[in-house]
C-alpha positions as a printed Julia matrix, in Angstrom:
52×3 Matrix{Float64}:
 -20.58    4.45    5.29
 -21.36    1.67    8.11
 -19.3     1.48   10.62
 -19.13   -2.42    9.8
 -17.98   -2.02    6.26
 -15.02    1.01    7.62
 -14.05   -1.4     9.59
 -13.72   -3.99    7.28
 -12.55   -1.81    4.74
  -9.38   -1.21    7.46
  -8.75   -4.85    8.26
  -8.36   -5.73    4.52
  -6.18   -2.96    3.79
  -3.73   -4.41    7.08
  -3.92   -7.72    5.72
  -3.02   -6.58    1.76
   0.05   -4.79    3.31
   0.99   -8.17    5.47
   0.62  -10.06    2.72
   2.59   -7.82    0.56
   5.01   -7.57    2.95
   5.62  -10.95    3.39
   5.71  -11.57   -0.42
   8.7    -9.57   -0.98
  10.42  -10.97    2.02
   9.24  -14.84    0.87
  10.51  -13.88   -2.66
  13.62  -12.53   -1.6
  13.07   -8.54   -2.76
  15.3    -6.47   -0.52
  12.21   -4.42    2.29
  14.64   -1.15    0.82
  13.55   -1.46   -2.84
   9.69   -2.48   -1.67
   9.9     0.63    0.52
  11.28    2.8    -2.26
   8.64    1.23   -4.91
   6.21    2.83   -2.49
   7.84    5.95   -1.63
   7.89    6.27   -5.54
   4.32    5.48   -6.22
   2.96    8.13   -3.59
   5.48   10.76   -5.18
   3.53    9.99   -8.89
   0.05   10.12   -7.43
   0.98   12.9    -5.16
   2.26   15.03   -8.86
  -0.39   13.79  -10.85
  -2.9    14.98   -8.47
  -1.25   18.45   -7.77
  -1.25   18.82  -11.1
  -4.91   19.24  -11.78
């Protein structure tokens, strides 16, 4: 992979989470449920994948 396009691929991933992040605050979600919504989503990928 080009270094331009890992790059890139980095900056959009920052600006998805600051935009998700700013979502749930503009929206009013408590940042303990968005954190737990993640925490629970890498637990189920972590299971499904351990699983195989």
């Amino acid at each position: 992979m080009p270094l331009t396009h890992f790059l890139g691929l980095i900056a959009l991933v920052i600006v998805a989470a600051g935009l998700t992040i700013w979502l749930a605050i503009w929206t009013g979600v408590p940042f303990a449920a968005l954190a737990f919504a993640a925490l629970s989503a890498s637990v189920i990928l972590t299971w499904t994948r351990v699983s195989r």
